[in-house]
Amino acid sequence: MVHGQLRAAYSLYSRMQDEGYIPPQQIQASMVVLYKLSTGNSTWSLTGAAEKAFAQESFDEEEFRYLLRIISSVTRLPPAVYDDLIQLFIKSRGKENYTLSSKTESLLAYIRTRRERMGEVRETNFPAEEGPLADRTTAHEQELKMLLNMAKKDPEIAPIIHSTIRRMRHNDEAHGRTLYNIMMSALADRRRYADVFSVYNMMIRGDKSILPNAYTFGILFRLASRFSGPRTIHSRKTKAPKDVPTMRALFRDMVYCHRIQTGKDVTSRTPAINGSLMNKILRTFIEAGDFAAAYVALRSYAVFKIPVLLATYRAVIGAIMQRLRHEHPYVHLWNDPGRFWSYRFLGSPPTVPEEINVGVMDGVLKFGTKAALQLDPIELYSDVYLQYIADAVSHYVATKDDRDIPELTYRKVWNARRKHPSYRMPTAVSLLGLVHSPVDVWSTQPLLRILNRAIFASRPSRFLPDARIVSVEIRNARTEMLPAFAPPSKESQKARLLNM
């Protein structure tokens, strides 16, 4: 049904009945409605079948949402049909002023956003003047006026905005973080970037229930990276709005939202921060050349109790390899290759690698095994070692081995203060997915060492000692991205508290 093959689904449903299997009532009701769609009968017969389906006690809003998803994906029904379906479902509930759940409203908003000419679908399930708090002056009149102005500018997203406004008035508070996110996504798709950041400012100034979450910051980081980095031939056509926050400022706002929702216990989980978002932020910082910000973001993994997985290593190493590939053709053309970051990062090797391949990736990973901060030349694969690794990988795959093998699935990293390896990092072949380590939790320190080297290589002029240059860059980034760290307590040296 999801792929639009309604007749095939109904044939399977009929065969199940013939063999004695009795599907649940909600499936039976949904199939009747979907069969009317597949046979191309009149709208009147469709609404009649829907009315009978909605009358089933077991047909709840979850089934209604499932039905709407299929109808919107496989048909091009006029808006009036959706109006009738919504009203029939509300009528079947048998309650006056029945309010649809936020999930259902979000789905309707999504349908209106992704489908053209859906603007006539009713924005809500009760008139605004009949809301219980319609006559009460709310605390969000300024936000309401701003939303109404946006609706006047763009009639296509007006239904979503009106739905948000009516819900805010009904609950006397700015509920509906999901609806705000859908609005921001719709505005971003239409390149209404100034309105995107206006909605974001409304959310960040709102109460705790609508503070931006990980999805919100994902949209904002994508836009901020487009305007903060060098203008390309594609981004040059788009005019940047005024007062766009920097990516460092957005990271600080994300930490602020996390702190507001957790209080003093910043190690608790909140909707504002998760591992997937942090990995994307790491890659965004590195692609923008802000290695100090990437270093601070990576250090915050321990504060927020986010594990460093293989995806984290892929985000960091992948972004570095992408920049190496981008600058590699120009290094051979210039008489002074030292002007390029990639050449300095690789340690100014006497012979530039012919291509950026898995050997260079393994050499970059080896930078994480060295505690000393110095731009020594990269160590590349020898032909003998390359053949050894190829044979080992072939044997590992052929035998379907699942062991954790040193130098194949992982690499031990020594701590200079100890006499035994303390850190664990993946190899190049494990990053590429050729072999799979049974343990997908890695150490942060090797990545921090690689980023230290990247920070040092980004400063061609060396007026300060090596470590001093890196320390100044990291301290400046931490000041912009994080509130001041409180001194770690004796009970827990790892859990640090953010003082707002």
PDB file of C-alpha atoms in Angstrom, residues 288-496:
ATOM      1  CA  ALA A 288      34.333  25.187   7.045  1.00  0.00           C
ATOM      2  CA  GLY A 289      37.981  24.994   8.160  1.00  0.00           C
ATOM      3  CA  ASP A 290      37.126  25.767  11.795  1.00  0.00           C
ATOM      4  CA  PHE A 291      39.190  23.005  13.390  1.00  0.00           C
ATOM      5  CA  ALA A 292      39.272  24.692  16.796  1.00  0.00           C
ATOM      6  CA  ALA A 293      35.471  24.660  16.947  1.00  0.00           C
ATOM      7  CA  ALA A 294      35.503  20.999  15.920  1.00  0.00           C
ATOM      8  CA  TYR A 295      37.947  20.306  18.760  1.00  0.00           C
ATOM      9  CA  VAL A 296      35.658  21.968  21.315  1.00  0.00           C
ATOM     10  CA  ALA A 297      32.629  20.115  19.957  1.00  0.00           C
ATOM     11  CA  LEU A 298      34.475  16.801  20.185  1.00  0.00           C
ATOM     12  CA  ARG A 299      35.547  17.483  23.768  1.00  0.00           C
ATOM     13  CA  SER A 300      31.905  18.090  24.681  1.00  0.00           C
ATOM     14  CA  TYR A 301      31.065  14.468  23.837  1.00  0.00           C
ATOM     15  CA  ALA A 302      32.365  13.453  27.271  1.00  0.00           C
ATOM     16  CA  VAL A 303      30.363  16.197  28.989  1.00  0.00           C
ATOM     17  CA  PHE A 304      27.090  15.182  27.340  1.00  0.00           C
ATOM     18  CA  LYS A 305      27.816  11.445  27.707  1.00  0.00           C
ATOM     19  CA  ILE A 306      27.738  10.871  23.939  1.00  0.00           C
ATOM     20  CA  PRO A 307      29.753   7.820  22.873  1.00  0.00           C
ATOM     21  CA  VAL A 308      32.379   8.190  20.165  1.00  0.00           C
ATOM     22  CA  LEU A 309      31.311   5.659  17.549  1.00  0.00           C
ATOM     23  CA  LEU A 310      32.622   4.689  14.148  1.00  0.00           C
ATOM     24  CA  ALA A 311      30.293   7.319  12.654  1.00  0.00           C
ATOM     25  CA  THR A 312      32.158   9.991  14.644  1.00  0.00           C
ATOM     26  CA  TYR A 313      35.495   8.906  13.206  1.00  0.00           C
ATOM     27  CA  ARG A 314      33.983   8.813   9.729  1.00  0.00           C
ATOM     28  CA  ALA A 315      32.649  12.355  10.149  1.00  0.00           C
ATOM     29  CA  VAL A 316      36.050  13.754  11.173  1.00  0.00           C
ATOM     30  CA  ILE A 317      38.344  11.717   8.927  1.00  0.00           C
ATOM     31  CA  GLY A 318      35.901  11.921   6.004  1.00  0.00           C
ATOM     32  CA  ALA A 319      35.805  15.727   6.141  1.00  0.00           C
ATOM     33  CA  ILE A 320      39.601  15.938   6.358  1.00  0.00           C
ATOM     34  CA  MET A 321      40.030  13.543   3.432  1.00  0.00           C
ATOM     35  CA  GLN A 322      37.543  15.578   1.404  1.00  0.00           C
ATOM     36  CA  ARG A 323      39.614  18.719   1.881  1.00  0.00           C
ATOM     37  CA  LEU A 324      42.817  16.850   1.055  1.00  0.00           C
ATOM     38  CA  ARG A 325      41.263  15.663  -2.215  1.00  0.00           C
ATOM     39  CA  HIS A 326      40.060  19.170  -3.012  1.00  0.00           C
ATOM     40  CA  GLU A 327      43.478  20.812  -2.567  1.00  0.00           C
ATOM     41  CA  HIS A 328      45.569  17.928  -3.909  1.00  0.00           C
ATOM     42  CA  PRO A 329      45.486  18.925  -7.623  1.00  0.00           C
ATOM     43  CA  TYR A 330      46.640  22.483  -6.814  1.00  0.00           C
ATOM     44  CA  VAL A 331      49.590  21.405  -4.660  1.00  0.00           C
ATOM     45  CA  HIS A 332      51.356  20.008  -7.751  1.00  0.00           C
ATOM     46  CA  LEU A 333      50.753  23.184  -9.779  1.00  0.00           C
ATOM     47  CA  TRP A 334      52.196  25.808  -7.421  1.00  0.00           C
ATOM     48  CA  ASN A 335      55.882  26.372  -6.865  1.00  0.00           C
ATOM     49  CA  ASP A 336      55.201  27.021  -3.187  1.00  0.00           C
ATOM     50  CA  PRO A 337      53.000  24.124  -1.987  1.00  0.00           C
ATOM     51  CA  GLY A 338      53.485  25.258   1.615  1.00  0.00           C
ATOM     52  CA  ARG A 339      50.744  27.822   1.140  1.00  0.00           C
ATOM     53  CA  PHE A 340      48.166  25.025   1.145  1.00  0.00           C
ATOM     54  CA  TRP A 341      46.780  23.644   4.380  1.00  0.00           C
ATOM     55  CA  SER A 342      46.777  20.075   3.067  1.00  0.00           C
ATOM     56  CA  TYR A 343      50.520  20.171   2.358  1.00  0.00           C
ATOM     57  CA  ARG A 344      51.317  21.497   5.836  1.00  0.00           C
ATOM     58  CA  PHE A 345      48.908  19.025   7.458  1.00  0.00           C
ATOM     59  CA  LEU A 346      50.645  16.098   5.742  1.00  0.00           C
ATOM     60  CA  GLY A 347      53.936  17.326   7.199  1.00  0.00           C
ATOM     61  CA  SER A 348      55.390  18.913   4.038  1.00  0.00           C
ATOM     62  CA  PRO A 349      56.504  15.555   2.629  1.00  0.00           C
ATOM     63  CA  PRO A 350      59.385  15.684   0.141  1.00  0.00           C
ATOM     64  CA  THR A 351      57.263  13.664  -2.275  1.00  0.00           C
ATOM     65  CA  VAL A 352      53.597  14.586  -2.512  1.00  0.00           C
ATOM     66  CA  PRO A 353      51.332  11.498  -2.691  1.00  0.00           C
ATOM     67  CA  GLU A 354      50.199  10.825  -6.230  1.00  0.00           C
ATOM     68  CA  GLU A 355      46.620  10.309  -5.087  1.00  0.00           C
ATOM     69  CA  ILE A 356      44.595  10.596  -1.900  1.00  0.00           C
ATOM     70  CA  ASN A 357      43.744   6.968  -1.211  1.00  0.00           C
ATOM     71  CA  VAL A 358      43.377   4.533   1.664  1.00  0.00           C
ATOM     72  CA  GLY A 359      47.106   4.745   2.319  1.00  0.00           C
ATOM     73  CA  VAL A 360      46.842   8.476   3.000  1.00  0.00           C
ATOM     74  CA  MET A 361      43.808   7.828   5.204  1.00  0.00           C
ATOM     75  CA  ASP A 362      45.789   5.347   7.272  1.00  0.00           C
ATOM     76  CA  GLY A 363      48.603   7.882   7.552  1.00  0.00           C
ATOM     77  CA  VAL A 364      46.141  10.501   8.819  1.00  0.00           C
ATOM     78  CA  LEU A 365      44.878   8.022  11.406  1.00  0.00           C
ATOM     79  CA  LYS A 366      48.475   7.410  12.524  1.00  0.00           C
ATOM     80  CA  PHE A 367      48.684  11.098  13.442  1.00  0.00           C
ATOM     81  CA  GLY A 368      46.374  10.182  16.325  1.00  0.00           C
ATOM     82  CA  THR A 369      48.948   7.791  17.767  1.00  0.00           C
ATOM     83  CA  LYS A 370      51.521  10.539  18.351  1.00  0.00           C
ATOM     84  CA  ALA A 371      51.240  12.632  21.470  1.00  0.00           C
ATOM     85  CA  ALA A 372      53.845  15.193  20.389  1.00  0.00           C
ATOM     86  CA  LEU A 373      52.485  18.181  18.480  1.00  0.00           C
ATOM     87  CA  GLN A 374      54.706  18.479  15.433  1.00  0.00           C
ATOM     88  CA  LEU A 375      54.172  18.462  11.693  1.00  0.00           C
ATOM     89  CA  ASP A 376      56.300  15.438  10.871  1.00  0.00           C
ATOM     90  CA  PRO A 377      55.838  13.934   7.373  1.00  0.00           C
ATOM     91  CA  ILE A 378      53.049  11.440   6.859  1.00  0.00           C
ATOM     92  CA  GLU A 379      53.864   7.734   6.925  1.00  0.00           C
ATOM     93  CA  LEU A 380      52.436   5.953   3.892  1.00  0.00           C
ATOM     94  CA  TYR A 381      51.911   2.291   3.099  1.00  0.00           C
ATOM     95  CA  SER A 382      54.810   0.345   1.661  1.00  0.00           C
ATOM     96  CA  ASP A 383      54.044  -2.122  -1.123  1.00  0.00           C
ATOM     97  CA  VAL A 384      54.816  -5.066   1.159  1.00  0.00           C
ATOM     98  CA  TYR A 385      52.560  -3.805   3.939  1.00  0.00           C
ATOM     99  CA  LEU A 386      49.822  -2.969   1.445  1.00  0.00           C
ATOM    100  CA  GLN A 387      49.867  -6.552   0.166  1.00  0.00           C
ATOM    101  CA  TYR A 388      49.829  -7.848   3.738  1.00  0.00           C
ATOM    102  CA  ILE A 389      46.736  -5.804   4.600  1.00  0.00           C
ATOM    103  CA  ALA A 390      44.977  -6.887   1.397  1.00  0.00           C
ATOM    104  CA  ASP A 391      45.623 -10.567   2.183  1.00  0.00           C
ATOM    105  CA  ALA A 392      44.493 -10.132   5.782  1.00  0.00           C
ATOM    106  CA  VAL A 393      41.253  -8.428   4.731  1.00  0.00           C
ATOM    107  CA  SER A 394      40.537 -11.101   2.115  1.00  0.00           C
ATOM    108  CA  HIS A 395      41.085 -13.876   4.660  1.00  0.00           C
ATOM    109  CA  TYR A 396      38.952 -12.049   7.246  1.00  0.00           C
ATOM    110  CA  VAL A 397      36.054 -11.678   4.815  1.00  0.00           C
ATOM    111  CA  ALA A 398      36.348 -15.181   3.328  1.00  0.00           C
ATOM    112  CA  THR A 399      36.315 -16.911   6.719  1.00  0.00           C
ATOM    113  CA  LYS A 400      33.518 -14.639   8.015  1.00  0.00           C
ATOM    114  CA  ASP A 401      35.656 -13.869  11.017  1.00  0.00           C
ATOM    115  CA  ASP A 402      34.151 -11.660  13.727  1.00  0.00           C
ATOM    116  CA  ARG A 403      37.105 -11.324  16.072  1.00  0.00           C
ATOM    117  CA  ASP A 404      38.701  -8.069  17.164  1.00  0.00           C
ATOM    118  CA  ILE A 405      42.167  -8.266  15.574  1.00  0.00           C
ATOM    119  CA  PRO A 406      44.841  -5.631  16.344  1.00  0.00           C
ATOM    120  CA  GLU A 407      46.037  -3.591  13.344  1.00  0.00           C
ATOM    121  CA  LEU A 408      43.148  -4.969  11.291  1.00  0.00           C
ATOM    122  CA  THR A 409      39.872  -4.119  13.011  1.00  0.00           C
ATOM    123  CA  TYR A 410      41.374  -1.691  15.522  1.00  0.00           C
ATOM    124  CA  ARG A 411      44.653  -0.050  16.516  1.00  0.00           C
ATOM    125  CA  LYS A 412      46.114   0.344  20.003  1.00  0.00           C
ATOM    126  CA  VAL A 413      47.261   3.834  20.945  1.00  0.00           C
ATOM    127  CA  TRP A 414      49.766   4.328  23.733  1.00  0.00           C
ATOM    128  CA  ASN A 415      49.523   6.929  26.441  1.00  0.00           C
ATOM    129  CA  ALA A 416      52.823   8.709  27.016  1.00  0.00           C
ATOM    130  CA  ARG A 417      52.259   8.698  30.780  1.00  0.00           C
ATOM    131  CA  ARG A 418      51.614   4.974  31.001  1.00  0.00           C
ATOM    132  CA  LYS A 419      53.425   1.829  29.976  1.00  0.00           C
ATOM    133  CA  HIS A 420      50.447   0.185  28.306  1.00  0.00           C
ATOM    134  CA  PRO A 421      48.003   1.198  25.539  1.00  0.00           C
ATOM    135  CA  SER A 422      45.144   3.305  26.871  1.00  0.00           C
ATOM    136  CA  TYR A 423      43.280   4.309  23.720  1.00  0.00           C
ATOM    137  CA  ARG A 424      41.527   2.439  20.958  1.00  0.00           C
ATOM    138  CA  MET A 425      40.951   3.707  17.418  1.00  0.00           C
ATOM    139  CA  PRO A 426      39.718   2.159  14.142  1.00  0.00           C
ATOM    140  CA  THR A 427      41.916   1.348  11.177  1.00  0.00           C
ATOM    141  CA  ALA A 428      41.455   2.607   7.637  1.00  0.00           C
ATOM    142  CA  VAL A 429      39.926  -0.667   6.437  1.00  0.00           C
ATOM    143  CA  SER A 430      37.435  -0.643   9.314  1.00  0.00           C
ATOM    144  CA  LEU A 431      36.486   2.959   8.513  1.00  0.00           C
ATOM    145  CA  LEU A 432      35.807   1.901   4.936  1.00  0.00           C
ATOM    146  CA  GLY A 433      33.595  -0.940   6.159  1.00  0.00           C
ATOM    147  CA  LEU A 434      35.780  -3.735   4.768  1.00  0.00           C
ATOM    148  CA  VAL A 435      36.037  -5.313   8.228  1.00  0.00           C
ATOM    149  CA  HIS A 436      33.739  -4.853  11.194  1.00  0.00           C
ATOM    150  CA  SER A 437      34.916  -4.607  14.761  1.00  0.00           C
ATOM    151  CA  PRO A 438      32.569  -6.204  17.315  1.00  0.00           C
ATOM    152  CA  VAL A 439      33.139  -3.224  19.613  1.00  0.00           C
ATOM    153  CA  ASP A 440      31.865   0.067  18.199  1.00  0.00           C
ATOM    154  CA  VAL A 441      33.046   2.409  20.956  1.00  0.00           C
ATOM    155  CA  TRP A 442      36.307   4.245  20.390  1.00  0.00           C
ATOM    156  CA  SER A 443      38.594   6.647  22.200  1.00  0.00           C
ATOM    157  CA  THR A 444      38.355  10.398  21.758  1.00  0.00           C
ATOM    158  CA  GLN A 445      42.031  11.191  22.303  1.00  0.00           C
ATOM    159  CA  PRO A 446      43.321  10.065  18.858  1.00  0.00           C
ATOM    160  CA  LEU A 447      40.787  12.319  17.118  1.00  0.00           C
ATOM    161  CA  LEU A 448      41.745  15.217  19.388  1.00  0.00           C
ATOM    162  CA  ARG A 449      45.397  14.741  18.421  1.00  0.00           C
ATOM    163  CA  ILE A 450      44.476  14.799  14.734  1.00  0.00           C
ATOM    164  CA  LEU A 451      42.467  17.992  15.206  1.00  0.00           C
ATOM    165  CA  ASN A 452      45.362  19.546  17.146  1.00  0.00           C
ATOM    166  CA  ARG A 453      47.562  18.918  14.138  1.00  0.00           C
ATOM    167  CA  ALA A 454      44.895  20.382  11.829  1.00  0.00           C
ATOM    168  CA  ILE A 455      44.698  23.537  13.974  1.00  0.00           C
ATOM    169  CA  PHE A 456      48.463  23.906  13.956  1.00  0.00           C
ATOM    170  CA  ALA A 457      48.641  23.407  10.181  1.00  0.00           C
ATOM    171  CA  SER A 458      46.012  26.109   9.624  1.00  0.00           C
ATOM    172  CA  ARG A 459      48.371  28.799  10.977  1.00  0.00           C
ATOM    173  CA  PRO A 460      51.209  29.347   8.479  1.00  0.00           C
ATOM    174  CA  SER A 461      52.893  32.066  10.565  1.00  0.00           C
ATOM    175  CA  ARG A 462      54.471  30.743  13.745  1.00  0.00           C
ATOM    176  CA  PHE A 463      54.977  33.695  16.076  1.00  0.00           C
ATOM    177  CA  LEU A 464      54.192  31.503  19.089  1.00  0.00           C
ATOM    178  CA  PRO A 465      55.394  28.050  20.121  1.00  0.00           C
ATOM    179  CA  ASP A 466      53.509  25.129  18.617  1.00  0.00           C
ATOM    180  CA  ALA A 467      51.435  24.231  21.665  1.00  0.00           C
ATOM    181  CA  ARG A 468      50.740  27.900  22.402  1.00  0.00           C
ATOM    182  CA  ILE A 469      49.198  28.455  18.967  1.00  0.00           C
ATOM    183  CA  VAL A 470      46.816  25.548  19.405  1.00  0.00           C
ATOM    184  CA  SER A 471      45.927  26.529  22.980  1.00  0.00           C
ATOM    185  CA  VAL A 472      45.017  30.080  21.987  1.00  0.00           C
ATOM    186  CA  GLU A 473      42.806  28.897  19.130  1.00  0.00           C
ATOM    187  CA  ILE A 474      40.994  26.366  21.326  1.00  0.00           C
ATOM    188  CA  ARG A 475      40.517  28.848  24.165  1.00  0.00           C
ATOM    189  CA  ASN A 476      38.995  31.429  21.829  1.00  0.00           C
ATOM    190  CA  ALA A 477      36.650  28.834  20.352  1.00  0.00           C
ATOM    191  CA  ARG A 478      35.596  27.587  23.781  1.00  0.00           C
ATOM    192  CA  THR A 479      34.825  31.139  24.900  1.00  0.00           C
ATOM    193  CA  GLU A 480      32.493  31.642  21.930  1.00  0.00           C
ATOM    194  CA  MET A 481      30.883  28.202  21.949  1.00  0.00           C
ATOM    195  CA  LEU A 482      30.496  27.250  25.603  1.00  0.00           C
ATOM    196  CA  PRO A 483      29.657  28.965  28.852  1.00  0.00           C
ATOM    197  CA  ALA A 484      32.438  28.831  31.392  1.00  0.00           C
ATOM    198  CA  PHE A 485      33.164  25.403  32.782  1.00  0.00           C
ATOM    199  CA  ALA A 486      32.845  25.009  36.518  1.00  0.00           C
ATOM    200  CA  PRO A 487      35.796  23.300  38.275  1.00  0.00           C
ATOM    201  CA  PRO A 488      35.332  19.538  38.200  1.00  0.00           C
ATOM    202  CA  SER A 489      34.281  18.066  41.520  1.00  0.00           C
ATOM    203  CA  LYS A 490      36.343  15.482  43.332  1.00  0.00           C
ATOM    204  CA  GLU A 491      33.478  12.996  43.117  1.00  0.00           C
ATOM    205  CA  SER A 492      33.319  13.130  39.348  1.00  0.00           C
ATOM    206  CA  GLN A 493      36.204  14.495  37.313  1.00  0.00           C
ATOM    207  CA  LYS A 494      34.518  13.570  34.049  1.00  0.00           C
ATOM    208  CA  ALA A 495      31.100  15.232  34.558  1.00  0.00           C
ATOM    209  CA  ARG A 496      31.572  18.972  34.185  1.00  0.00           C
TER     210      ARG A 496
END
